[in-house]
Structure formats: structure tokens, C-alpha cells
Short mmCIF file of C-alpha atoms and ligand atoms in Angstrom, two decimals:
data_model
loop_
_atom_site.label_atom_id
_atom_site.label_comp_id
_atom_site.label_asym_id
_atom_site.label_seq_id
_atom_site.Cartn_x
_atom_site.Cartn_y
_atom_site.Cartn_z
CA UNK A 1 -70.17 -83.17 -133.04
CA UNK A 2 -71.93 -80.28 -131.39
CA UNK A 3 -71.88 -76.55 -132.31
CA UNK A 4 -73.66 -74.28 -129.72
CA UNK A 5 -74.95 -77.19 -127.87
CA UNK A 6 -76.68 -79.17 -130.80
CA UNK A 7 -75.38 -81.97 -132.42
CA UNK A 8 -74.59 -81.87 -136.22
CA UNK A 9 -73.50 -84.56 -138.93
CA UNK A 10 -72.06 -82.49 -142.31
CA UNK A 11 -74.37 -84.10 -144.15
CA UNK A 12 -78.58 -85.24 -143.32
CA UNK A 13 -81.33 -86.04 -145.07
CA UNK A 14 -83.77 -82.80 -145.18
CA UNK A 15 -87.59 -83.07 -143.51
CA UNK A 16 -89.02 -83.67 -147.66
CA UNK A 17 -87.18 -86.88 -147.05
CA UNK A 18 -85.60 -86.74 -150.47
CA UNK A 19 -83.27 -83.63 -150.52
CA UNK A 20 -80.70 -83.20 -148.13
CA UNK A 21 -78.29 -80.20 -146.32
CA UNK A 22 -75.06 -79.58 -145.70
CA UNK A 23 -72.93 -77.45 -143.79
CA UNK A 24 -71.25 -74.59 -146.26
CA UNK A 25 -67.57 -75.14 -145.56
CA UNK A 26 -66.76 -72.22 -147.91
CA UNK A 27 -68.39 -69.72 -144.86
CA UNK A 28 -66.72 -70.81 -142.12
CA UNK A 29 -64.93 -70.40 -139.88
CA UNK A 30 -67.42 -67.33 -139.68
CA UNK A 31 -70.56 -68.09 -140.73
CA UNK A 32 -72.28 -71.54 -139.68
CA UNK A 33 -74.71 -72.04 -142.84
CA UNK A 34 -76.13 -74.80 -143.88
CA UNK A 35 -77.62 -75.22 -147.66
CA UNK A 36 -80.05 -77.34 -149.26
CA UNK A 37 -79.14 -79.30 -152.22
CA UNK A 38 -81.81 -80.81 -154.69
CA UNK A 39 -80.32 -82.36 -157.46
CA UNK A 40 -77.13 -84.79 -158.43
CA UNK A 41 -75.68 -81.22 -160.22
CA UNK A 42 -76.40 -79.23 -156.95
CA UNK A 43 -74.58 -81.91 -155.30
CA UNK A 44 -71.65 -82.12 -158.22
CA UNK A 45 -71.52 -78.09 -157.44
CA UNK A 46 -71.39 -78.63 -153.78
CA UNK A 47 -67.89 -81.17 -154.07
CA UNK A 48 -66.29 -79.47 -157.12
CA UNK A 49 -66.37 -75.57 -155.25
CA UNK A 50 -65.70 -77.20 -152.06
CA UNK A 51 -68.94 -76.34 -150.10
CA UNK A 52 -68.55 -79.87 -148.76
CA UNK A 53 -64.93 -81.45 -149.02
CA UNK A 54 -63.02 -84.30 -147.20
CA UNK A 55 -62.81 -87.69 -148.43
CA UNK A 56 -65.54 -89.59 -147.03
CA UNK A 57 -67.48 -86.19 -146.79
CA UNK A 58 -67.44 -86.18 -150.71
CA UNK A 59 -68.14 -90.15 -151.20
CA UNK A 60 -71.16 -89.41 -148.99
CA UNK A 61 -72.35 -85.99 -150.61
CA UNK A 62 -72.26 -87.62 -154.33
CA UNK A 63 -74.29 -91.17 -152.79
CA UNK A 64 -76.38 -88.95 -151.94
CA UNK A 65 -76.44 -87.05 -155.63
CA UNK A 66 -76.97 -90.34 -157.09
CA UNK A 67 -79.77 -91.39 -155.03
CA UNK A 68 -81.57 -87.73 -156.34
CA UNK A 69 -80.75 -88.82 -159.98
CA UNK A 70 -82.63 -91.75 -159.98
CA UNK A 71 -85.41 -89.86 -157.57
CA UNK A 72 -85.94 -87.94 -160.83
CA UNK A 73 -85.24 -90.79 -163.29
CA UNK A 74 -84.33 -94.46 -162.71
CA UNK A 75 -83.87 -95.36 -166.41
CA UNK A 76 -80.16 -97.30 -166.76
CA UNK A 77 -78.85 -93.72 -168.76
CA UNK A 78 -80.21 -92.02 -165.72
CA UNK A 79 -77.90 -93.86 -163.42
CA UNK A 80 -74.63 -94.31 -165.81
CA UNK A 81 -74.90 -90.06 -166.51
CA UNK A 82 -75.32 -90.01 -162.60
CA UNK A 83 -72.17 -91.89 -162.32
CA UNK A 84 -70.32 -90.26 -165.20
CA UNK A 85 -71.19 -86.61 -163.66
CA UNK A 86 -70.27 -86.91 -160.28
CA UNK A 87 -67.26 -88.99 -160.26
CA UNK A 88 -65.69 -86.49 -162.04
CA UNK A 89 -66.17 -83.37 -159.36
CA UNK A 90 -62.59 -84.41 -157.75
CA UNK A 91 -60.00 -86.31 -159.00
CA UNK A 92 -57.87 -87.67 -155.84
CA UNK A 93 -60.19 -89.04 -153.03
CA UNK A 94 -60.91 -92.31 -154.24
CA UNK A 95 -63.52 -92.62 -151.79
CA UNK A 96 -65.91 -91.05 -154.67
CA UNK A 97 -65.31 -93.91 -157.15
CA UNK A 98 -65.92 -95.86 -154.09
CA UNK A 99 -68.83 -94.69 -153.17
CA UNK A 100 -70.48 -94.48 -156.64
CA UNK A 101 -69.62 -97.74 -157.49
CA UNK A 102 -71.64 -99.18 -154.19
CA UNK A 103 -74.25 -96.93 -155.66
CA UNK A 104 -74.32 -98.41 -158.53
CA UNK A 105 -74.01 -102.05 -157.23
CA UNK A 106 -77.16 -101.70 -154.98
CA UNK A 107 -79.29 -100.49 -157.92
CA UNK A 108 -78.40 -103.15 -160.48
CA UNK A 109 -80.33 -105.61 -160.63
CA UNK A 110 -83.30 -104.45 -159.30
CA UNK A 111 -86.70 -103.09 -161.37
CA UNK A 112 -86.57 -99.40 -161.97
CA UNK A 113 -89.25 -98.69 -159.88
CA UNK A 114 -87.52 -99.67 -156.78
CA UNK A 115 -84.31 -98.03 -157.36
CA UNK A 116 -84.36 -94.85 -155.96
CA UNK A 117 -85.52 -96.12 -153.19
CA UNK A 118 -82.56 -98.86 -152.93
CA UNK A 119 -80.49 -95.76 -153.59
CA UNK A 120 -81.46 -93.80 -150.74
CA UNK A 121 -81.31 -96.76 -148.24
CA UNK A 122 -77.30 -97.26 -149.80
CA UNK A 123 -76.56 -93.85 -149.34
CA UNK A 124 -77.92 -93.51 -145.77
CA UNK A 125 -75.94 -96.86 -144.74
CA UNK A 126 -72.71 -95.16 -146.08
CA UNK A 127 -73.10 -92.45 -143.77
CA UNK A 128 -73.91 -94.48 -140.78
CA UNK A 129 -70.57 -96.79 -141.91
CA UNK A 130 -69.04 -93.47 -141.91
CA UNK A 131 -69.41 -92.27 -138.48
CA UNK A 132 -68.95 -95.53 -136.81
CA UNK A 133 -65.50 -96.35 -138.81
CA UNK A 134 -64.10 -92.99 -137.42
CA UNK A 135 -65.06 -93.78 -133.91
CA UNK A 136 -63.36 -96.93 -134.03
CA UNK A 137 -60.39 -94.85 -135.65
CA UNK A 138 -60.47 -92.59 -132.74
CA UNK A 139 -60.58 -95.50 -130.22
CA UNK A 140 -57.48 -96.99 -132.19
CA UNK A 141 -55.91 -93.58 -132.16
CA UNK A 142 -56.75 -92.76 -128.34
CA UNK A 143 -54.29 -96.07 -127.37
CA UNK A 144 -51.08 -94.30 -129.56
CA UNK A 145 -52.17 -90.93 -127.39
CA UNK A 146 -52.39 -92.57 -124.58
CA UNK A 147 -49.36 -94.40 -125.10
CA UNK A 148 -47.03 -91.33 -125.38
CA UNK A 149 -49.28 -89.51 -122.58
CA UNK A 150 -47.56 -92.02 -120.46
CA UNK A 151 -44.04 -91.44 -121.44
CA UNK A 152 -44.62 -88.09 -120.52
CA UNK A 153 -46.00 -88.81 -117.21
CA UNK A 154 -49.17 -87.39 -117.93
CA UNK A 155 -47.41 -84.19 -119.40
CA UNK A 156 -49.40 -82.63 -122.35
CA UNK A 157 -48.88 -84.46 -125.75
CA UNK A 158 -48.60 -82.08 -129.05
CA UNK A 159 -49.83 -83.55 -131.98
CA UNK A 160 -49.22 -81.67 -135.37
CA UNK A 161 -51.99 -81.84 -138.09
CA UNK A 162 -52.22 -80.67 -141.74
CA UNK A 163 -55.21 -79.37 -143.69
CA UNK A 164 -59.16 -80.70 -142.34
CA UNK A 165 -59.28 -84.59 -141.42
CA UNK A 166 -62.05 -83.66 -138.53
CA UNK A 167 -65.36 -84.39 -138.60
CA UNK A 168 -66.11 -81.78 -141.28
CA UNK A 169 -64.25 -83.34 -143.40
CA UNK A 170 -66.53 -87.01 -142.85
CA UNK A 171 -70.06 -87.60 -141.87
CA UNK A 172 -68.66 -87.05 -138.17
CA UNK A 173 -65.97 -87.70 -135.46
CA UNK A 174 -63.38 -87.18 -138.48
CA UNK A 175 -60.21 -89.36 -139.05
CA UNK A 176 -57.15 -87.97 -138.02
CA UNK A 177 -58.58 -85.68 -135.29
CA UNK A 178 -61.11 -88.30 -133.85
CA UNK A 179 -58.31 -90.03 -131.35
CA UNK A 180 -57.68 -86.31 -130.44
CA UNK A 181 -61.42 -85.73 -129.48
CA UNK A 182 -61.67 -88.81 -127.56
CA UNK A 183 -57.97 -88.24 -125.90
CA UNK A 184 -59.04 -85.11 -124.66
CA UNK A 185 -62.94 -86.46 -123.80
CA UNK A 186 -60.68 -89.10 -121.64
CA UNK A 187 -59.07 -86.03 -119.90
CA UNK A 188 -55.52 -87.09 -121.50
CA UNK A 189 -53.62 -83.28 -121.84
CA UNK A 190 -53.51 -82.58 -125.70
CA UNK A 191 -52.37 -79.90 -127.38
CA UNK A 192 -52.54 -79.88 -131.46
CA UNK A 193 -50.40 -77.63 -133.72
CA UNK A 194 -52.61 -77.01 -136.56
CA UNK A 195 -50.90 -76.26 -140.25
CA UNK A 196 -53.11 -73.22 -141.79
CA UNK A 197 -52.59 -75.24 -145.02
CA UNK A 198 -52.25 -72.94 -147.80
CA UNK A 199 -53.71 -72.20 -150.30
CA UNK A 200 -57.72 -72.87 -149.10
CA UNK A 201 -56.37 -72.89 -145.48
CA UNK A 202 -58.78 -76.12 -144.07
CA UNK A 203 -56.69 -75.62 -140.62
CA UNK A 204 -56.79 -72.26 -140.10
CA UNK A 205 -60.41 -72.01 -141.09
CA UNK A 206 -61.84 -75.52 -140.60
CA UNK A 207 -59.63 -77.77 -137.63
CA UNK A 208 -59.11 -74.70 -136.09
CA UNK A 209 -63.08 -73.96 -135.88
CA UNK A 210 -63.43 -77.39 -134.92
CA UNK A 211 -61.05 -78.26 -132.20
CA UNK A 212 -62.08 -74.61 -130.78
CA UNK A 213 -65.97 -75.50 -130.67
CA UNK A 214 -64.72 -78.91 -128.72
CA UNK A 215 -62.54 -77.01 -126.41
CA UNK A 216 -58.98 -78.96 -127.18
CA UNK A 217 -56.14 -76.68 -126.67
CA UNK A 218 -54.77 -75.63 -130.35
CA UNK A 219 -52.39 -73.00 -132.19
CA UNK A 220 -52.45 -72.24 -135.51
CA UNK A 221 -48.69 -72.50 -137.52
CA UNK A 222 -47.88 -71.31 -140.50
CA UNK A 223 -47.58 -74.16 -143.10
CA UNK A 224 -43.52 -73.70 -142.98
CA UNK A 225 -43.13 -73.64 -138.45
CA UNK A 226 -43.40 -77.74 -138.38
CA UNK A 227 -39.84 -78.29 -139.02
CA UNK A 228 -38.91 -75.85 -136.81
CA UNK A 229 -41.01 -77.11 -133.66
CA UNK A 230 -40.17 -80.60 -134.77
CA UNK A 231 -36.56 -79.90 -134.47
CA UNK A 232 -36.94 -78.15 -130.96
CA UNK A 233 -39.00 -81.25 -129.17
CA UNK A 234 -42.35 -79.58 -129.58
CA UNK A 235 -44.43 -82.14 -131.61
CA UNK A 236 -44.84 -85.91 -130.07
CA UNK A 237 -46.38 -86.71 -133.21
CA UNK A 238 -48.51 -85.64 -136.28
CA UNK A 239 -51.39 -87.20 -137.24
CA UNK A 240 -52.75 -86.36 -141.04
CA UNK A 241 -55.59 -88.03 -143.55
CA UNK A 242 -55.72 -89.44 -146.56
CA UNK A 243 -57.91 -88.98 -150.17
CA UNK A 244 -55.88 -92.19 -151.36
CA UNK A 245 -53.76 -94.96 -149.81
CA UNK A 246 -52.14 -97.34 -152.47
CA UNK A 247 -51.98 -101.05 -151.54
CA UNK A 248 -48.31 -100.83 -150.79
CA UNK A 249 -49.23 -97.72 -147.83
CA UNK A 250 -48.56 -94.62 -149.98
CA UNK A 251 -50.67 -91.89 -149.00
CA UNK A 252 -52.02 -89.11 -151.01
CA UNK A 253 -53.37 -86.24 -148.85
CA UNK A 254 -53.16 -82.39 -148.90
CA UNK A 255 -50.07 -80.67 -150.34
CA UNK A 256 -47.57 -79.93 -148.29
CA UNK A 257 -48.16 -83.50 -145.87
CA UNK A 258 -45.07 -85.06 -147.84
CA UNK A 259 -43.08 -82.26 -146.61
CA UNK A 260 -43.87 -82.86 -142.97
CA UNK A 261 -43.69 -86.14 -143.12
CA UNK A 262 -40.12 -85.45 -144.11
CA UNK A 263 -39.43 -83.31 -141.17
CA UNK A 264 -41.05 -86.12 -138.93
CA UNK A 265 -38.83 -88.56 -140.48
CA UNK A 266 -35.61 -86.15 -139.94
CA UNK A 267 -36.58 -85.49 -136.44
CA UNK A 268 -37.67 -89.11 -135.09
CA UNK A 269 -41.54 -87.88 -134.80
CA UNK A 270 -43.85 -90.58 -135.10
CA UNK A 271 -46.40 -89.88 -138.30
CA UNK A 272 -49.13 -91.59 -138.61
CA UNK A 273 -52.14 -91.40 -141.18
CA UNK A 274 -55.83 -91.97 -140.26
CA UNK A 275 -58.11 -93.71 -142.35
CA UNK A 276 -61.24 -95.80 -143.31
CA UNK A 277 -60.93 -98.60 -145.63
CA UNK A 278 -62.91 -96.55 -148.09
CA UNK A 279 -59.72 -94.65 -149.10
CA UNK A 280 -58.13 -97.51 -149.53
CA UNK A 281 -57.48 -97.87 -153.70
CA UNK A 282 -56.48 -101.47 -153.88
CA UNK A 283 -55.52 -101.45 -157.73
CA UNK A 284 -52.30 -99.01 -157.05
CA UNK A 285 -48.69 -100.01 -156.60
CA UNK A 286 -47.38 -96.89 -156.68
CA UNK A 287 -48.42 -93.75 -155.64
CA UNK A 288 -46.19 -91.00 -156.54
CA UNK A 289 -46.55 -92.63 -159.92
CA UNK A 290 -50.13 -93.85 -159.86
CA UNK A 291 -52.47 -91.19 -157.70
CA UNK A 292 -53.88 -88.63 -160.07
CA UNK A 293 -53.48 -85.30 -158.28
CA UNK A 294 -56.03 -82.70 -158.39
CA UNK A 295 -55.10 -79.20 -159.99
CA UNK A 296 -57.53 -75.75 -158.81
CA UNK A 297 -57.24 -72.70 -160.09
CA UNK A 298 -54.33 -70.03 -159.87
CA UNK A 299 -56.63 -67.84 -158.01
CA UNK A 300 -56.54 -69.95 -154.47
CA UNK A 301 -53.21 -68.89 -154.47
CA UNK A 302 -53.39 -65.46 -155.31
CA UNK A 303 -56.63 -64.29 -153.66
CA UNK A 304 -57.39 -64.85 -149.97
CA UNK A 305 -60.96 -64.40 -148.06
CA UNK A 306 -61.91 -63.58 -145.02
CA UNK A 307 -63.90 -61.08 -142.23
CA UNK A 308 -62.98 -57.66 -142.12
CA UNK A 309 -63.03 -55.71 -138.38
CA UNK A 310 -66.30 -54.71 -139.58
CA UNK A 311 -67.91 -57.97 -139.83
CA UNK A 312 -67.78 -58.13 -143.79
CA UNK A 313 -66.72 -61.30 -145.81
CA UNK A 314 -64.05 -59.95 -148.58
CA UNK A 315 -61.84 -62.09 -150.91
CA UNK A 316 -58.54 -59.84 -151.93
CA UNK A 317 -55.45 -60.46 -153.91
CA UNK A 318 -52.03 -61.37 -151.68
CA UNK A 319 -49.85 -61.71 -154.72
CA UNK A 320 -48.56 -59.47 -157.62
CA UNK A 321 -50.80 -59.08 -160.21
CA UNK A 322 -49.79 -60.28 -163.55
CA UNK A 323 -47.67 -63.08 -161.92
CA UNK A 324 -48.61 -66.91 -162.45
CA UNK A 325 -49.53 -69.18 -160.02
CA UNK A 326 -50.00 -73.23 -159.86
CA UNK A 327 -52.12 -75.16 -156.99
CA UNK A 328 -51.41 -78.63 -156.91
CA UNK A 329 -54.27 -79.66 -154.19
CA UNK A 330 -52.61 -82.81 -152.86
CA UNK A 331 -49.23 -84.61 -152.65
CA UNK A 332 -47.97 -88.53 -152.11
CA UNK A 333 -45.89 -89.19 -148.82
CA UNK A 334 -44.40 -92.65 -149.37
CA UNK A 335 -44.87 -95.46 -147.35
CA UNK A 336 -40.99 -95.23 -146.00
CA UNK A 337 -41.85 -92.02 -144.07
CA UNK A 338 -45.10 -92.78 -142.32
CA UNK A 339 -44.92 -94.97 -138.75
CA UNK A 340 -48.27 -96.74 -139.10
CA UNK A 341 -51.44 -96.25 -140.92
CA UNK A 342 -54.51 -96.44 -138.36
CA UNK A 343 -58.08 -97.77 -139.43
CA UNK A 344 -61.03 -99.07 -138.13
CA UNK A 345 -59.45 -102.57 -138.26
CA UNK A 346 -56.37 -101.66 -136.19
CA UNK A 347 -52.83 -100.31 -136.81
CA UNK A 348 -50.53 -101.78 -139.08
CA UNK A 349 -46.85 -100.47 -140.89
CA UNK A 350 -47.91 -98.46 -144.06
CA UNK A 351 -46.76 -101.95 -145.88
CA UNK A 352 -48.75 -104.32 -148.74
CA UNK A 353 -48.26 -106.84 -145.59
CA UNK A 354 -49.14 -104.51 -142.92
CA UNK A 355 -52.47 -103.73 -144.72
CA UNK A 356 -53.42 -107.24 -145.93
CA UNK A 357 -53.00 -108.28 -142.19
CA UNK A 358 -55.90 -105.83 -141.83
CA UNK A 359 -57.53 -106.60 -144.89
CA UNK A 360 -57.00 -110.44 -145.62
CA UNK A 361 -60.09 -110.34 -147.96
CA UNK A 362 -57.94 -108.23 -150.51
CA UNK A 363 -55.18 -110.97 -150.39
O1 LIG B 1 -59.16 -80.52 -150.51
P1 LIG B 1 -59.80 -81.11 -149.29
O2 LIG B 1 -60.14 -80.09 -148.26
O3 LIG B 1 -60.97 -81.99 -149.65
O4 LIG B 1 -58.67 -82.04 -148.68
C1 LIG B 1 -58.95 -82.79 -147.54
C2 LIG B 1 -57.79 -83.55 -147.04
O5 LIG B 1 -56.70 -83.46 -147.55
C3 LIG B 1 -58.04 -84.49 -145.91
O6 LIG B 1 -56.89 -84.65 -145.14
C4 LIG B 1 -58.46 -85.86 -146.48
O7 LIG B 1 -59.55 -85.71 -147.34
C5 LIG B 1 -58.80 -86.82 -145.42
S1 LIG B 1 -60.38 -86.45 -144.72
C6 LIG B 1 -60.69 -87.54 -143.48
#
């Protein structure tokens, strides 16, 4: 995607050819900085505070860690503490495990002399995957858009979305908002609520600065308005990611999806899910049950940053002091309440059949 004319990916390999930078999610929406990091714990650091966040963003970020490790060391204890350090940054997006364990696959078997270099060649590939899976997702997407574009007669189509699932939150294009970026490239009328998602606020901060910087008519909502324009004929469907999508089509993705998906399901709005196979955890049944879901600090809730009228970057307290507070980071919407799940593969029902018609290799 482009900011100011220039085309980014969140994540590239710097000009040492060994280190690489990312875009410092924690500064924007006001501040586009990018930082350097130079070791697997710089890049642990970067996914557990959130400098870099998003599924595939983080299975990409900690390849990348990995591939530093064994820069430094290739021994077999320089790979396993490697794994063992970075897999444990974030609990939910299984796309970490993922992406470690293809890590750890390429380097194997091979002489410990040659394994960074393996490592660096893996971690690049994942990132190229990356960005073509989500444009395939978006060309999936764009035919559901352009589906309901035509029941409208051309009219615009409002799509709601919850929390980051844009190209900040991959290695580009994004999941869920990449069939809205080619929709509105293909001059289909879009308009996309955006959910501020509370507590860290990803859409107010993050869609939001994204969709803006592509030009695609937005408003920010409150996390609580969806119902509301659901029930009044306002939202033709949501669209939403996913950290982790059992093999039965549960999907685990930012708190407070489950509750939209329940609105959706109240109001007859079609909700889909967008995702690469890479969030895909095969092993699960179950994912209210199964999905083990991330728990941040107190203070997200209570404290809130942003720019003062003079320019200034302050974090102050919204709550009353003294008073607890408890941030679940994600929740599991059930398969029952979401219309399809769409991948690079196609669309299927959020069913074990649906995605093993997708996925016949998993059978
Ligand atoms: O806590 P975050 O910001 O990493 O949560 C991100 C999400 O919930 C996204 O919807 C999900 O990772 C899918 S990203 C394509």
C-alpha cells in the first residue's frame, strides 16, 4: 500500500541485508515511524508491546526473529531458545506457531553453517506468500462486493469492520479490508463503518488511517453503534479477521467480533471472516473451548493515548482510579453465526466440510 505516494510493506529487510524495519503501529495514526529491529528479543519486544500486530504481521515479524537468532548462532540450542522465546510473545494468532514451525522445518536438516542463510530465504518466502494470499482474498472478496453492489443497483454498499485486518495488520493488502481496496480500486461505491475497537482502538487508530490514506469513504462507530445501524438497514455486511479458525469454522478474532456477529445474525447481515490458510489451526474442534485467549494489562483499559491540540502525544487515565479492570484481547464467534469464511482458495460455509472442500490435503 502507499502512504504519501510511496509504497510500503509493514515489514522489509533493512539495506545491512540482515536486520529488518517495521512500521511502529503504537505511533500511529499520528506519527508514521518506522524502527529497526536487530535481534530475535527486539523482534519478541516488537509483537509482545504491539509495535507490529496482526496475525500474519506477527508470524512474519518472529520468521524474521528467528532467522536473526541463528544469524548470531546456528547451534540446535540457538534455534530451539529461538523458538521457545518468540512463540510465546502472543498467545492467540496461531499463525506464530505456524510460522516458527516452517522456520524450524527449513533449518533441520541442514549443516549449521548454512542455516541462517536457509532461514532468511524461509522468512522472505513467508512474506511474499503473505501478500499474494491476501490479494487473492481480496479478489475472492471483491465478487461478494460486487455481488450485493448489484442488488443495490450500483447504490453504495456499507460494510462494517472490527479492530485492524488491513494491510497493517499483514505483510500487505490485509485480509478483511483487501476486497474493500480492490472494490473501491474497481470503482464499486463502498462505504465501511469502522468499530474504534476498544481498548487499543486498531480502527479508530489503524483501519481508519488506512482506508483514509486509500481514499475509501469511512466513519468511525463506537464499538456499541453496530447493532443499532444493523437494525436500521445501514450495514450490507461486515467483514472481520481472524488470529485462529478451528477446523470446524470457529473464529477467534478481536473482542467484541462475537458480539457483532450476533447482531449480524439477529438482523439477517451477511458476516463473513477473511483469512489465509495460515490461521487455520487444524488440531481444534472447538473453539470457545479450545482457543487460548490472550489477557493485557488493566491499564489498556484504563489509560488512553493520543495527540493533544498542540501536537503532543499524551497517554491519560479515562477510568476511576482505584477501580479494577480486565482486557480479554480476543473472543470466539462460532461457526453458526458467520455466512462464509473467505481464503485464498475460495469461499466456503464456516463448516469442517466447507473447509476440507478448500483444503482436501487436511482430510
Ligand atoms: O491484537 P491485534 O491488533 O493483533 O488483533 C488483530 C486482529 O484481531 C485482527 O483482526 C486479526 O489478527 C486478523 S489480521 C489479518
Amino acid at each position: 500500500m502507499k502512504i504519501a505516494g510511496k509504497h510500503y510493506r509493514t515489514i522489509w529487510l533493512a539495506g545491512d541485508g540482515w536486520s529488518v524495519e517495521v512500521i511502529d503501529q503504537t505511533k500511529l495514526p499520528f506519527r508514521f515511524e518506522t524502527v529497526a529491529l536487530k535481534s530475535a528479543g527486539e523482534a519478541a519486544h516488537a509483537i509482545r508491546d504491539m509495535l507490529v500486530r496482526g496475525a500474519p504481521l506477527i508470524g512474519a515479524t518472529a520468521a524474521y526473529g528467528f532467522a536473526m537468532a541463528l544469524r548470531e548462532d546456528g547451534s540446535d540450542e540457538s534455534v530451539e531458545a529461538a523458538y521457545e522465546l518468540l512463540v510465546q510473545t502472543r498467545p492467540t494468532a496461531v499463525n506464530l506457531k505456524w510460522a516458527l514451525d516452517q522456520m524450524a522445518q527449513a533449518v533441520k536438516d541442514i549443516p549449521v553453517a548454512e542455516r541462517a542463510a536457509a532461514a532468511y530465504a524461509r522468512a522472505a518466502k513467508i512474506c511474499d506468500d503473505d501478500v499474494e494470499i491476501c490479494r487473492r482474498i481480496g479478489e475472492e472478496g471483491l465478487s461478494i462486493i460486487r455481488a450485493l453492489s448489484t442488488g443495490k443497483g450500483g447504490g453504495t454498499v456499507n460494510i462494517l469492520t472490527h479492530c485492524n485486518a488491513g494491510w497493517l495488520a499483514c505483510v500487505d493488502w490485509g485480509t478483511a479490508l483487501a476486497p474493500i481496496y480492490m472494490a473501491h480500486d474497481a470503482g464499486l461505491r463502498v462505504h465501511v463503518w469502522v468499530d474504534e475497537t476498544r481498548p487499543r482502538n486498531q480502527g479508530a487508530s489503524l483501519t481508519a488511517f488506512e482506508l483514509h490514506a486509500h481514499g475509501v469513504p469511512h466513519t468511525i462507530i463506537p464499538d456499541n453503534a453496530g447493532g443499532h445501524l444493523m437494525q436500521h438497514g445501514q450495514v450490507d455486511m461486515c467483514i472481520v479477521g481472524t488470529d485462529r479458525t478451528t477446523a470446524t469454522g470457529d473464529v477467534a478474532n478481536k473482542i467484541g467480533t462475537y458480539l457483532k456477529a450476533l447482531a449480524a445474525h439477529d438482523n439477517g447481515v451477511p458476516f463473513y471472516v477473511a483469512l489465509p490458510h495460515t490461521t487455520i489451526d487444524w488440531s481444534l474442534e472447538d473453539g470457545v473451548a479450545g482457543i487460548e485467549i490472550e489477557t493485557r494489562s488493566a491499564r489498556e483499559v484504563t489509560h488512553m493515548t493520543g495527540q493533544t491540540g498542540e501536537g503532543a502525544i499524551e497517554t491519560v487515565q479515562i477510568s476511576s482510579p482505584g477501580s479494577a479492570a480486565l482486557n480479554y484481547g480476543f473472543d470466539v464467534t462460532p461457526a453458526r453465526l458467520v455466512t462464509g469464511l473467505i481464503t485464498e482458495r475460495g469461499t466456503c460455509p464456516a463448516s469442517r466440510d466447507g473447509l476440507l472442500g478448500l483444503y482436501p490435503e487436511k482430510g
